[in-house]
CSV table of C-alpha atoms and ligand atoms in Angstrom, one decimal:
chain,number,residue,atom,x,y,z
L,7,MET,CA,-8.7,-20.5,23.2
L,8,GLN,CA,-5.0,-21.0,23.4
L,9,VAL,CA,-2.4,-18.2,23.5
L,10,LYS,CA,1.1,-18.0,22.3
L,11,VAL,CA,3.2,-15.0,23.5
L,12,ALA,CA,6.4,-14.1,21.6
L,13,ARG,CA,9.4,-14.4,23.9
L,14,SER,CA,10.9,-11.2,22.4
L,15,ALA,CA,7.7,-9.2,22.8
L,16,GLY,CA,8.1,-5.8,24.5
L,17,PHE,CA,11.3,-4.4,26.1
L,18,CYS,CA,14.7,-5.5,24.9
L,19,PHE,CA,17.4,-6.5,27.3
L,20,GLY,CA,18.9,-3.0,27.6
L,21,VAL,CA,15.6,-1.2,28.1
L,22,GLN,CA,14.4,-3.8,30.7
L,23,ARG,CA,17.6,-3.3,32.6
L,24,ALA,CA,17.3,0.5,32.5
L,25,VAL,CA,13.6,0.4,33.7
L,26,ASP,CA,14.5,-2.1,36.5
L,27,THR,CA,17.3,0.2,37.6
L,28,VAL,CA,14.9,3.2,37.9
L,29,TYR,CA,12.4,1.2,40.0
L,30,GLU,CA,15.3,0.0,42.2
L,31,GLN,CA,16.5,3.6,42.7
L,32,ALA,CA,13.0,4.8,43.4
L,33,GLU,CA,13.0,2.3,46.2
L,34,GLN,CA,16.4,2.8,47.7
L,35,GLY,CA,18.4,5.5,45.9
L,36,VAL,CA,19.6,8.9,47.1
L,37,ARG,CA,16.6,11.2,46.6
L,38,PRO,CA,15.5,13.2,44.7
L,39,ILE,CA,15.8,10.8,41.7
L,40,TYR,CA,15.9,12.0,38.2
L,41,THR,CA,16.3,10.3,34.8
L,42,TYR,CA,18.2,12.2,32.1
L,43,GLY,CA,15.4,12.1,29.5
L,44,PRO,CA,12.3,9.9,29.8
L,45,ILE,CA,13.5,6.3,30.5
L,46,ILE,CA,11.3,4.9,27.7
L,47,HIS,CA,8.6,6.3,25.4
L,48,ASN,CA,5.7,4.9,27.3
L,49,GLU,CA,3.6,7.5,29.2
L,50,VAL,CA,2.1,4.9,31.5
L,51,VAL,CA,5.5,3.9,32.8
L,52,VAL,CA,6.8,7.5,33.0
L,53,ARG,CA,3.7,8.5,35.0
L,54,ASP,CA,4.0,5.5,37.3
L,55,LEU,CA,7.6,6.5,38.0
L,56,GLU,CA,6.6,10.1,38.6
L,57,GLU,CA,4.2,8.9,41.2
L,58,LYS,CA,7.1,7.2,42.9
L,59,GLY,CA,9.0,10.5,42.9
L,60,VAL,CA,11.1,10.0,39.8
L,61,ARG,CA,11.4,13.2,37.7
L,62,VAL,CA,12.5,13.6,34.1
L,63,LEU,CA,15.3,16.1,33.2
L,64,ASN,CA,14.9,17.5,29.8
L,65,GLY,CA,18.4,18.4,28.8
L,66,LYS,CA,21.5,20.0,30.1
L,67,GLU,CA,19.9,23.2,31.3
L,68,GLU,CA,17.5,21.4,33.6
L,69,LEU,CA,20.4,19.3,34.8
L,70,SER,CA,22.4,22.4,35.7
L,71,CYS,CA,19.6,23.6,38.0
L,72,ILE,CA,19.7,20.6,40.4
L,73,THR,CA,21.9,20.5,43.4
L,74,GLU,CA,21.3,17.1,45.0
L,75,GLY,CA,20.1,13.6,44.4
L,76,THR,CA,20.6,10.9,41.8
L,77,VAL,CA,20.7,11.2,38.0
L,78,ILE,CA,20.0,8.0,36.1
L,79,ILE,CA,21.4,7.7,32.5
L,80,ARG,CA,18.9,5.8,30.3
L,81,SER,CA,19.8,2.9,27.9
L,82,HIS,CA,20.5,5.2,24.9
L,83,GLY,CA,23.6,6.6,26.8
L,84,VAL,CA,25.0,10.1,26.9
L,85,GLY,CA,28.2,11.9,26.0
L,86,ARG,CA,31.1,12.3,28.3
L,87,GLU,CA,30.3,15.9,29.2
L,88,ILE,CA,27.0,14.9,30.9
L,89,TYR,CA,28.9,12.5,33.2
L,90,GLU,CA,31.3,15.4,33.9
L,91,GLN,CA,28.5,17.8,34.6
L,92,ILE,CA,26.8,15.3,37.0
L,93,SER,CA,30.0,14.8,38.9
L,94,GLU,CA,30.9,18.6,39.0
L,95,GLN,CA,27.5,19.3,40.5
L,96,GLY,CA,28.2,16.7,43.2
L,97,LEU,CA,25.2,14.5,42.2
L,98,HIS,CA,25.1,10.7,42.2
L,99,CYS,CA,25.2,9.1,38.8
L,100,VAL,CA,23.6,5.7,38.1
L,101,ASP,CA,24.5,4.5,34.7
L,102,ALA,CA,21.9,2.4,32.9
L,103,THR,CA,23.4,2.8,29.5
L,104,CYS,CA,22.9,-0.5,27.5
L,105,PRO,CA,26.2,-2.4,27.5
L,106,PHE,CA,26.0,-2.6,23.7
L,107,VAL,CA,25.8,1.2,23.5
L,108,LYS,CA,28.6,1.5,26.0
L,109,LYS,CA,30.8,-0.7,23.8
L,110,ILE,CA,30.3,1.8,20.9
L,111,HIS,CA,31.3,4.6,23.3
L,112,ARG,CA,34.6,2.8,24.1
L,113,THR,CA,35.3,2.1,20.4
L,114,VAL,CA,34.8,5.7,19.2
L,115,GLU,CA,36.7,7.0,22.2
L,116,ARG,CA,39.7,4.8,21.4
L,117,GLU,CA,39.6,5.1,17.6
L,118,SER,CA,39.2,8.9,17.5
L,119,ALA,CA,42.0,9.2,20.0
L,120,ALA,CA,44.1,7.1,17.6
L,121,GLY,CA,43.5,9.7,14.9
L,122,LYS,CA,40.6,8.1,13.0
L,123,GLN,CA,37.7,10.0,11.6
L,124,ILE,CA,34.5,8.5,13.2
L,125,VAL,CA,31.6,7.9,10.9
L,126,ILE,CA,28.3,7.1,12.6
L,127,ILE,CA,25.7,5.5,10.4
L,128,GLY,CA,22.4,6.6,12.0
L,129,ASN,CA,20.0,9.4,12.7
L,130,ASP,CA,21.8,12.5,13.7
L,131,ARG,CA,18.8,13.7,15.9
L,132,HIS,CA,18.6,10.4,17.8
L,133,PRO,CA,19.8,10.7,21.5
L,134,GLU,CA,21.9,7.5,21.1
L,135,VAL,CA,23.8,9.1,18.3
L,136,GLU,CA,24.2,12.3,20.3
L,137,GLY,CA,25.7,10.3,23.1
L,138,ILE,CA,28.1,8.4,20.7
L,139,LYS,CA,29.3,11.8,19.2
L,140,GLY,CA,30.0,12.9,22.8
L,141,TRP,CA,32.7,10.2,23.2
L,142,CYS,CA,34.7,11.2,20.1
L,143,SER,CA,37.7,13.3,20.6
L,144,THR,CA,37.3,14.9,17.2
L,145,PRO,CA,33.9,15.8,15.6
L,146,ALA,CA,32.2,12.7,14.2
L,147,VAL,CA,30.3,12.6,10.8
L,148,VAL,CA,26.8,11.2,10.8
L,149,LEU,CA,25.4,9.6,7.7
L,150,GLU,CA,21.8,8.4,7.3
L,151,SER,CA,21.0,8.4,3.6
L,152,PRO,CA,22.8,7.1,0.4
L,153,GLU,CA,22.9,10.7,-0.8
L,154,GLN,CA,24.8,11.8,2.3
L,155,ALA,CA,27.2,8.9,1.9
L,156,ARG,CA,27.7,9.9,-1.8
L,157,ASN,CA,28.4,13.5,-0.8
L,158,PHE,CA,30.8,12.5,1.9
L,159,GLU,CA,34.3,13.7,1.3
L,160,LEU,CA,37.5,13.8,3.3
L,161,PRO,CA,41.2,13.6,2.3
L,162,LYS,CA,42.0,10.0,1.6
L,163,THR,CA,45.0,10.2,4.0
L,164,VAL,CA,42.5,10.2,7.0
L,165,PRO,CA,41.6,6.7,8.1
L,166,LEU,CA,37.9,6.1,8.9
L,167,CYS,CA,36.2,4.1,11.7
L,168,ILE,CA,32.6,3.3,10.8
L,169,VAL,CA,30.1,2.4,13.5
L,170,SER,CA,26.3,2.3,13.5
L,171,GLN,CA,23.4,3.3,15.7
L,172,THR,CA,22.3,0.1,17.4
L,173,THR,CA,18.7,0.2,15.9
L,174,PHE,CA,19.7,1.0,12.3
L,175,ASN,CA,18.5,-1.2,9.6
L,176,TYR,CA,21.3,-3.7,8.6
L,177,LYS,CA,20.6,-3.6,4.9
L,178,LYS,CA,20.7,0.2,4.8
L,179,PHE,CA,23.9,0.1,6.8
L,180,GLN,CA,25.5,-2.3,4.3
L,181,ASP,CA,24.4,0.0,1.4
L,182,LEU,CA,26.0,3.0,2.9
L,183,VAL,CA,29.3,1.2,3.8
L,184,GLU,CA,29.4,0.0,0.2
L,185,ILE,CA,29.0,3.6,-1.1
L,186,LEU,CA,31.9,4.7,1.1
L,187,ASP,CA,34.0,1.7,0.0
L,188,LYS,CA,33.8,2.8,-3.6
L,189,LYS,CA,35.6,6.0,-2.5
L,190,ARG,CA,38.6,3.8,-1.4
L,191,TYR,CA,39.2,5.1,2.1
L,192,ASP,CA,41.4,3.3,4.6
L,193,ARG,CA,38.6,2.2,6.8
L,194,SER,CA,37.5,-0.2,9.6
L,195,VAL,CA,33.9,-1.1,10.0
L,196,VAL,CA,32.5,-2.1,13.3
L,197,ASN,CA,29.0,-3.5,12.9
L,198,THR,CA,27.3,-2.3,16.1
L,199,ILE,CA,23.7,-3.0,15.1
L,200,CYS,CA,21.8,-4.8,17.9
L,201,ASN,CA,19.6,-7.7,16.7
L,202,ALA,CA,16.9,-7.2,19.4
L,203,THR,CA,14.6,-5.5,16.9
L,204,GLU,CA,15.2,-8.0,14.1
L,205,GLU,CA,14.6,-10.9,16.5
L,206,ARG,CA,11.4,-9.4,17.6
L,207,GLN,CA,10.2,-9.0,14.0
L,208,ALA,CA,11.3,-12.5,13.0
L,209,GLU,CA,9.5,-14.1,15.9
L,210,ALA,CA,6.4,-12.1,15.3
L,211,ARG,CA,6.4,-13.2,11.6
L,212,GLN,CA,6.8,-16.8,12.6
L,213,ILE,CA,4.1,-16.8,15.2
L,214,ALA,CA,1.6,-14.9,13.0
L,215,GLY,CA,2.1,-17.6,10.4
L,216,GLU,CA,1.0,-20.3,12.9
L,217,VAL,CA,-2.0,-18.8,14.6
L,218,ASP,CA,-5.6,-18.0,13.8
L,219,ALA,CA,-5.5,-14.5,15.2
L,220,MET,CA,-2.6,-12.2,16.1
L,221,ILE,CA,-2.6,-9.3,18.6
L,222,VAL,CA,0.0,-6.6,18.4
L,223,ILE,CA,0.4,-4.4,21.5
L,224,GLY,CA,2.1,-1.0,21.5
L,225,GLY,CA,1.9,2.8,21.6
L,226,SER,CA,0.1,4.7,18.9
L,227,HIS,CA,3.2,6.7,17.9
L,228,SER,CA,5.5,3.7,18.1
L,229,SER,CA,7.0,3.1,14.6
L,230,ASN,CA,8.4,-0.3,15.6
L,231,THR,CA,4.9,-1.4,16.7
L,232,GLN,CA,3.5,-0.3,13.3
L,233,LYS,CA,6.2,-2.3,11.6
L,234,LEU,CA,5.2,-5.4,13.7
L,235,PHE,CA,1.6,-4.9,12.8
L,236,GLU,CA,2.5,-4.7,9.1
L,237,ILE,CA,4.6,-7.9,9.3
L,238,CYS,CA,1.9,-9.8,11.2
L,239,SER,CA,-0.9,-8.6,8.9
L,240,ASN,CA,1.0,-10.1,6.0
L,241,GLU,CA,1.1,-13.5,7.6
L,242,CYS,CA,-2.3,-13.5,9.4
L,243,LYS,CA,-5.4,-11.6,8.1
L,244,ASN,CA,-6.9,-11.6,11.7
L,245,THR,CA,-4.2,-9.3,13.1
L,246,TYR,CA,-5.4,-6.7,15.7
L,247,TYR,CA,-3.6,-3.7,17.0
L,248,ILE,CA,-4.3,-2.6,20.6
L,249,GLN,CA,-2.6,-0.2,23.1
L,250,THR,CA,-3.8,-1.8,26.3
L,251,VAL,CA,-6.1,-4.5,27.5
L,252,GLU,CA,-9.0,-2.0,27.4
L,253,ASP,CA,-8.9,-2.1,23.6
L,254,LEU,CA,-9.2,-5.9,23.4
L,255,ASP,CA,-12.4,-6.9,21.7
L,256,LEU,CA,-12.9,-10.5,22.8
L,257,GLY,CA,-16.1,-10.7,20.7
L,258,VAL,CA,-14.1,-10.9,17.5
L,259,LEU,CA,-11.7,-13.4,19.0
L,260,ARG,CA,-14.3,-15.7,20.5
L,261,SER,CA,-14.3,-18.5,18.0
L,262,THR,CA,-10.6,-18.4,17.5
L,263,GLY,CA,-8.5,-21.4,18.4
L,264,LEU,CA,-4.9,-20.2,18.7
L,265,ILE,CA,-4.0,-16.5,19.4
L,266,GLY,CA,-0.6,-15.1,19.1
L,267,ILE,CA,0.6,-12.0,21.0
L,268,THR,CA,3.6,-9.7,20.4
L,269,ALA,CA,4.4,-6.2,21.5
L,270,GLY,CA,6.5,-3.2,20.5
L,271,ALA,CA,9.8,-2.2,22.2
L,272,SER,CA,8.3,0.1,24.8
L,273,THR,CA,5.4,-2.1,26.0
L,274,PRO,CA,5.8,-3.2,29.6
L,275,LYS,CA,5.5,-6.9,30.5
L,276,LYS,CA,2.6,-6.1,32.7
L,277,ILE,CA,0.4,-4.9,29.8
L,278,ILE,CA,1.4,-8.0,27.8
L,279,GLU,CA,0.5,-10.3,30.7
L,280,GLU,CA,-2.9,-8.5,31.2
L,281,VAL,CA,-3.8,-9.1,27.5
L,282,GLN,CA,-2.7,-12.7,27.8
L,283,THR,CA,-4.8,-13.3,31.0
L,284,ARG,CA,-7.8,-11.6,29.4
L,285,CYS,CA,-7.6,-13.9,26.4
L,286,LEU,CA,-7.4,-17.0,28.5
L,287,ASN,CA,-10.4,-16.0,30.8
T,313,F3S,FE1,18.0,-2.6,23.4
T,313,F3S,FE2,20.5,-2.3,24.0
T,313,F3S,FE3,19.8,-3.4,21.8
T,313,F3S,S1,18.9,-0.9,24.4
T,313,F3S,S2,17.9,-2.5,21.2
T,313,F3S,S3,19.5,-4.3,23.8
T,313,F3S,S4,21.4,-2.0,22.0
């Protein structure tokens, strides 16, 4: 059996950086250590960190109850007021916001201060969008669907600055911008979509097309893992979805020559390596 692991499998750069930061702080940071929201949507990692003394703060209220220690901001980022609250409470702040998200914060801060109406293309309930809104000096508008874009109305004298949630689908983003364009606003568009997700999908598609069997690793509620599974299944009929190495059925893979492996965005490297090692042994 030979195994080919996708280079883009698992954490993207921003999430890897944030998770590494939390492990570093757990070793040498000012205790107690908290993350503002779970660092990733992976229970195994969150539990492991808990065992190392890292606790999760669920929102502003829980933050307001703590009096000492370190608060780590995760890759999604947060609005300005959270930084202010951390500093007012005399806590240490360790910022693991993904630099790509940080760049959006700087853009909307600057452009809203210059009098532009910020339009965020994304999901209003997503924490990243929450954070972006929190850097606008005037309330931002969030648009997710063509219908919302069609219903969007503002006096034409107000210039717009359009940005996107980093994980938003590029095609949908373009469609919404096109709808707004028809309304003839004075607008600037900053494409802030990160290509980590797209790269992961493109590589998965390519590998699945070359191998005899494909393994997709990821959490059961992870929509990006489901999407990977769908893409791989279209290319390779022997595509298997597993959550951990325990789910791996080597029986079905026994007579397979080349096996491909990819993993969803919240799958730790350790799990990917365990699956790879099991296939090779
Ligand atoms: Fe990841 Fe940062 Fe892109 S968190 S998906 S590398 S914006």
